[in-house]
GROMACS .gro file of C-alpha atoms in nm:
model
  191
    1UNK     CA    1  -0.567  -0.734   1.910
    2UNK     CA    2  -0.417  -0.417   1.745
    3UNK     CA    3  -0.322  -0.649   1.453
    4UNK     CA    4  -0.639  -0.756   1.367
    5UNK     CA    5  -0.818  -0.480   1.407
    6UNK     CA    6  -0.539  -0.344   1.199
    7UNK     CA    7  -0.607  -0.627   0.924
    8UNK     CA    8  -0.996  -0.545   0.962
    9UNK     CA    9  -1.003  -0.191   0.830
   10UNK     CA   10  -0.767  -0.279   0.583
   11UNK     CA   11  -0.940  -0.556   0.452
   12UNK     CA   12  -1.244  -0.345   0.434
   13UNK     CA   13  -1.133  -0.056   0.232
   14UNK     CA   14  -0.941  -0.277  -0.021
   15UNK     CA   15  -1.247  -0.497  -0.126
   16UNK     CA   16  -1.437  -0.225  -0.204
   17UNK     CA   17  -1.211  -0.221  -0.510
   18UNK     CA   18  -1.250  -0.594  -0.575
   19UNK     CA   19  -1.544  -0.537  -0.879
   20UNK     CA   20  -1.341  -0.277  -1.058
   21UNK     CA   21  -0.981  -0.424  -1.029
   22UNK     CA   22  -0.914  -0.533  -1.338
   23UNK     CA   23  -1.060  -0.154  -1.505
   24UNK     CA   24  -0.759   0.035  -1.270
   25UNK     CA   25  -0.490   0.222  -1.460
   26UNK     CA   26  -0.166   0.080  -1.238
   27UNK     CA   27  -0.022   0.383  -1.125
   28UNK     CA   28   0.276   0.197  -0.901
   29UNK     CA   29   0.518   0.576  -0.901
   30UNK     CA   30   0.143   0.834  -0.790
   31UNK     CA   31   0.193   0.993  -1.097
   32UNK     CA   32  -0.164   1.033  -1.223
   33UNK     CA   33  -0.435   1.175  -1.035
   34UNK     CA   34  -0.764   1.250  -1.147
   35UNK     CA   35  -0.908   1.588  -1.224
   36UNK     CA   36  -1.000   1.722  -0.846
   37UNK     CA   37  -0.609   1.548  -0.770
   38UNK     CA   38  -0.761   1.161  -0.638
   39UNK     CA   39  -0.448   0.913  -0.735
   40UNK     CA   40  -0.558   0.723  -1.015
   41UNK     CA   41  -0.588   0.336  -0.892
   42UNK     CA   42  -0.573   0.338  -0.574
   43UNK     CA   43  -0.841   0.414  -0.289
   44UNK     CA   44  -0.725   0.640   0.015
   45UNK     CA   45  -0.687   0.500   0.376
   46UNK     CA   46  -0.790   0.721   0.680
   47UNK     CA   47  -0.972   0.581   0.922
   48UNK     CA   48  -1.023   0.773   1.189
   49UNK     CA   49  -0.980   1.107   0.979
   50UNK     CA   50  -0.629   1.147   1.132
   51UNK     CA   51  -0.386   1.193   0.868
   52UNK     CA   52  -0.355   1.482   0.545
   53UNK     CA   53  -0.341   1.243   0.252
   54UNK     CA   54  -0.172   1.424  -0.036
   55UNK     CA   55   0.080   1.375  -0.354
   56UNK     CA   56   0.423   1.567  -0.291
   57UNK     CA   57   0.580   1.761  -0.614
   58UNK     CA   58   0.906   1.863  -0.412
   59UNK     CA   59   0.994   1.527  -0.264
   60UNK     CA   60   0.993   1.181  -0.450
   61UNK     CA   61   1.163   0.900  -0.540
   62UNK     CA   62   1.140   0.920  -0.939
   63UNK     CA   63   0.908   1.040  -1.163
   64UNK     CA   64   0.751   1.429  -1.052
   65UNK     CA   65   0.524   1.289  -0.735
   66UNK     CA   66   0.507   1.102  -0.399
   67UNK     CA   67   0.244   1.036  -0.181
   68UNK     CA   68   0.279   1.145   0.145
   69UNK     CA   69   0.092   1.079   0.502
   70UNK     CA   70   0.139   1.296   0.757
   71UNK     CA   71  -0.053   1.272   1.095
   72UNK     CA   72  -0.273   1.571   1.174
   73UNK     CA   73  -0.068   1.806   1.471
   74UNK     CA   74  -0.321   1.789   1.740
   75UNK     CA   75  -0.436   1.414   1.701
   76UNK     CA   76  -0.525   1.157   1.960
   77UNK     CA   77  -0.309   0.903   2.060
   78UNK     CA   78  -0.537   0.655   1.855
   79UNK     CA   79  -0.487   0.788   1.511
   80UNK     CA   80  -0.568   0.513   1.347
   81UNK     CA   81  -0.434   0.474   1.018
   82UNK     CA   82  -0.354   0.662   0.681
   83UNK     CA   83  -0.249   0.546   0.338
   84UNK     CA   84  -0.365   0.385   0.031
   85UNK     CA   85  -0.425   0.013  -0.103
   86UNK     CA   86  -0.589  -0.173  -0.430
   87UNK     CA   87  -0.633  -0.501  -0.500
   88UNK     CA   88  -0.480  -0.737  -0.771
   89UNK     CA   89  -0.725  -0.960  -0.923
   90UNK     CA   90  -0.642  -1.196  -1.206
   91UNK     CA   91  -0.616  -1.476  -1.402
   92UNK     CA   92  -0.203  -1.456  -1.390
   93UNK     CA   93  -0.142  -1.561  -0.969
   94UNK     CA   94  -0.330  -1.910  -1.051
   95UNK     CA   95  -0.059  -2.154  -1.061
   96UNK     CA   96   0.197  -1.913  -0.940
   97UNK     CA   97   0.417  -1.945  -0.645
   98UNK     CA   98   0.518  -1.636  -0.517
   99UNK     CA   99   0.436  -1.245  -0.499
  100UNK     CA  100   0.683  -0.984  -0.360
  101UNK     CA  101   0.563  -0.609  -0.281
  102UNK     CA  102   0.784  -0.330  -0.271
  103UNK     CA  103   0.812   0.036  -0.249
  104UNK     CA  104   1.044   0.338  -0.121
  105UNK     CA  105   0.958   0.477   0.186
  106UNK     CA  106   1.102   0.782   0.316
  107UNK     CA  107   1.005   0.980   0.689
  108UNK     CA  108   0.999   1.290   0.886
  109UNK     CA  109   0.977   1.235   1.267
  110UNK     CA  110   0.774   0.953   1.289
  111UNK     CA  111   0.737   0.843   1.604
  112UNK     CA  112   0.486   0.625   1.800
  113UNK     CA  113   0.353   0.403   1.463
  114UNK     CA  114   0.523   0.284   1.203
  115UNK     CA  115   0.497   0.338   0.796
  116UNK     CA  116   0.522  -0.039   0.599
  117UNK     CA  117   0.327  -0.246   0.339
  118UNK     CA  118   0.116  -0.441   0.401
  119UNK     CA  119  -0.024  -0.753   0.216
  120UNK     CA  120  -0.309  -0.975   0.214
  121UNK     CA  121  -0.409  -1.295   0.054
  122UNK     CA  122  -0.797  -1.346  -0.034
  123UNK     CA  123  -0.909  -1.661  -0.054
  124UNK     CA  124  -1.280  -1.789  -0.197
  125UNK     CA  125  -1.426  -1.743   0.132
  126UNK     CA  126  -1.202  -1.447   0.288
  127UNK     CA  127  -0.811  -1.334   0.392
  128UNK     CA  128  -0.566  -1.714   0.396
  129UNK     CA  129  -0.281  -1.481   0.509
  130UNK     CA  130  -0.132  -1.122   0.578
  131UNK     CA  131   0.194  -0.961   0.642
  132UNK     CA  132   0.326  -0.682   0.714
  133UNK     CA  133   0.717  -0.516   0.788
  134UNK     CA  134   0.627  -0.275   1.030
  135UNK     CA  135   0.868  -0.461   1.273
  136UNK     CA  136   1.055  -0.336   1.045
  137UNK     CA  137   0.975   0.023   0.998
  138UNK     CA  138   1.174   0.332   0.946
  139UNK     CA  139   1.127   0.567   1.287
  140UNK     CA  140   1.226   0.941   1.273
  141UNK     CA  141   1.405   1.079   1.017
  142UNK     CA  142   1.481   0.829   0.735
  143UNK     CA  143   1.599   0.900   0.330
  144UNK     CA  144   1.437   0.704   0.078
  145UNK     CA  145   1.467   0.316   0.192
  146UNK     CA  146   1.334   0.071  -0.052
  147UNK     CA  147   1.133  -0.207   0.176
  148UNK     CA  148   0.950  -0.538   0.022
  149UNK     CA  149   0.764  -0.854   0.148
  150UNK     CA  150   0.740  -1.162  -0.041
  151UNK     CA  151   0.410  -1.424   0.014
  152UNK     CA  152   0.400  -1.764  -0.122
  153UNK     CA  153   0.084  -1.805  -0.355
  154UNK     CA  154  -0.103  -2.088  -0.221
  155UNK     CA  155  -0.410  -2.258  -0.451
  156UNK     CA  156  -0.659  -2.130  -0.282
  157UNK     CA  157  -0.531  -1.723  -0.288
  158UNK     CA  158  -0.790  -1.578  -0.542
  159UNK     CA  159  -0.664  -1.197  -0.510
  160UNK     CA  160  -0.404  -0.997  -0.332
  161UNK     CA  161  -0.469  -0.707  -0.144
  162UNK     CA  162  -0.182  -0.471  -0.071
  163UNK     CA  163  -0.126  -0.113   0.062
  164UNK     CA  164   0.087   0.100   0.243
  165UNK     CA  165   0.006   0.304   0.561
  166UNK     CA  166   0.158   0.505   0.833
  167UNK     CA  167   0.020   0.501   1.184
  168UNK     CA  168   0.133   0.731   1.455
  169UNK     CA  169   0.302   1.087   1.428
  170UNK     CA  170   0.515   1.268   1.178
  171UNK     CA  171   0.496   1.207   0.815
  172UNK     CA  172   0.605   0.926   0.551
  173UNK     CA  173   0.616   0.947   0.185
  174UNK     CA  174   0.529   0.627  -0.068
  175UNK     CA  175   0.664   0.570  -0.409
  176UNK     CA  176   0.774   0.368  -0.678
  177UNK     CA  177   0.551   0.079  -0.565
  178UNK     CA  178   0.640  -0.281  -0.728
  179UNK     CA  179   0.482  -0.622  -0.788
  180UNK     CA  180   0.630  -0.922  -0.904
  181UNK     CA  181   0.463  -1.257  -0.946
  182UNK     CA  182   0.710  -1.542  -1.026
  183UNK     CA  183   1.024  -1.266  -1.029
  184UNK     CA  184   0.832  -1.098  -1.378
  185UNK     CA  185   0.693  -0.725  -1.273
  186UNK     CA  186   0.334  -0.671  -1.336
  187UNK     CA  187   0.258  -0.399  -1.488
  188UNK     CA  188  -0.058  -0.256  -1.681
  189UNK     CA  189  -0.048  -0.509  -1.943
  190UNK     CA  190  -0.096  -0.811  -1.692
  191UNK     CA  191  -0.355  -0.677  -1.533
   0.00000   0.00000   0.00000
């Protein structure tokens, strides 16, 4: 049950980016932010209010920023979740067979969640599949950890959803995010 509610809310904040997909500057290491310090591309995650959602200039993987999650200190034991997802909408996944996700993950006490990606294939008439790795999550104190899932592209996927979020206590940070169709990276050019 926790799963697909889980799936819901995710679901629900990615589409909202489904009309301006193919407008978003790809911004797969949080570099860019906008002028009152929004990441550029992707849309925030924090459902029940729960979590500090914020880019980190200390601590990162490359580049000069993370983004980090970090649960709120006197939170309820149903946090909810906190993160960040977009959507990848395009003419390049039709006839393709596979998409892999991946992005460094690093964490500070997190215990009672988990910090992953998560994926989600759209289909005409709404999600064919989803998967996540937070069976695979780091717990407590973790250095930078580069984790990925790969989906088979099926001909009725019309978009792929993706994002990564932290659920329970502590903190996790997010960069370097990839995406490869077919083993090629997208980047902004195939968007």
């Amino acid at each position: 049950m926790k799963k697909l509610i889980f799936t819901v809310i995710v679901y629900c904040c990615i589409c909202n980016l489904k009309v301006y997909s193919q407008l978003i500057v790809r911004n797969w290491g949080f570099e860019q932010y906008d002028a009152i310090g929004v990441e550029i591309g992707w849309t925030q995650i924090n459902t029940r209010q729960q979590y500090i959602l914020d880019q980190d200039t200390i601590i990162f993987h490359s580049g000069k920023r993370s983004y980090s999650v970090e649960a709120k200190s006197d939170t309820a034991k149903d946090r909810g979740m906190g993160g960040a997802g977009t959507m990848y909408l395009s003419h390049t996944i039709s006839q393709k067979r596979k998409i892999k996700v991946s992005a460094f993950i690093k964490t500070k006490n997190l215990t009672e969640g988990a910090a992953g990606i998560l994926v989600i294939l759209n289909g005409e008439k709404g999600q064919v599949f989803q998967a996540d790795n937070h069976e695979k999550s780091p717990t407590g104190t973790t250095d930078w950890t580069k984790y990925e899932l790969e989906l088979p592209l099926t001909a009725d996927v019309r978009s792929v959803s993706f994002a990564f979020v932290m659920t329970g206590k502590g903190k996790a940070w997010f960069d370097d995010v990839q995406v490869m169709v077919d083993d090629q990276v997208v980047d902004d050019k195939t968007w």
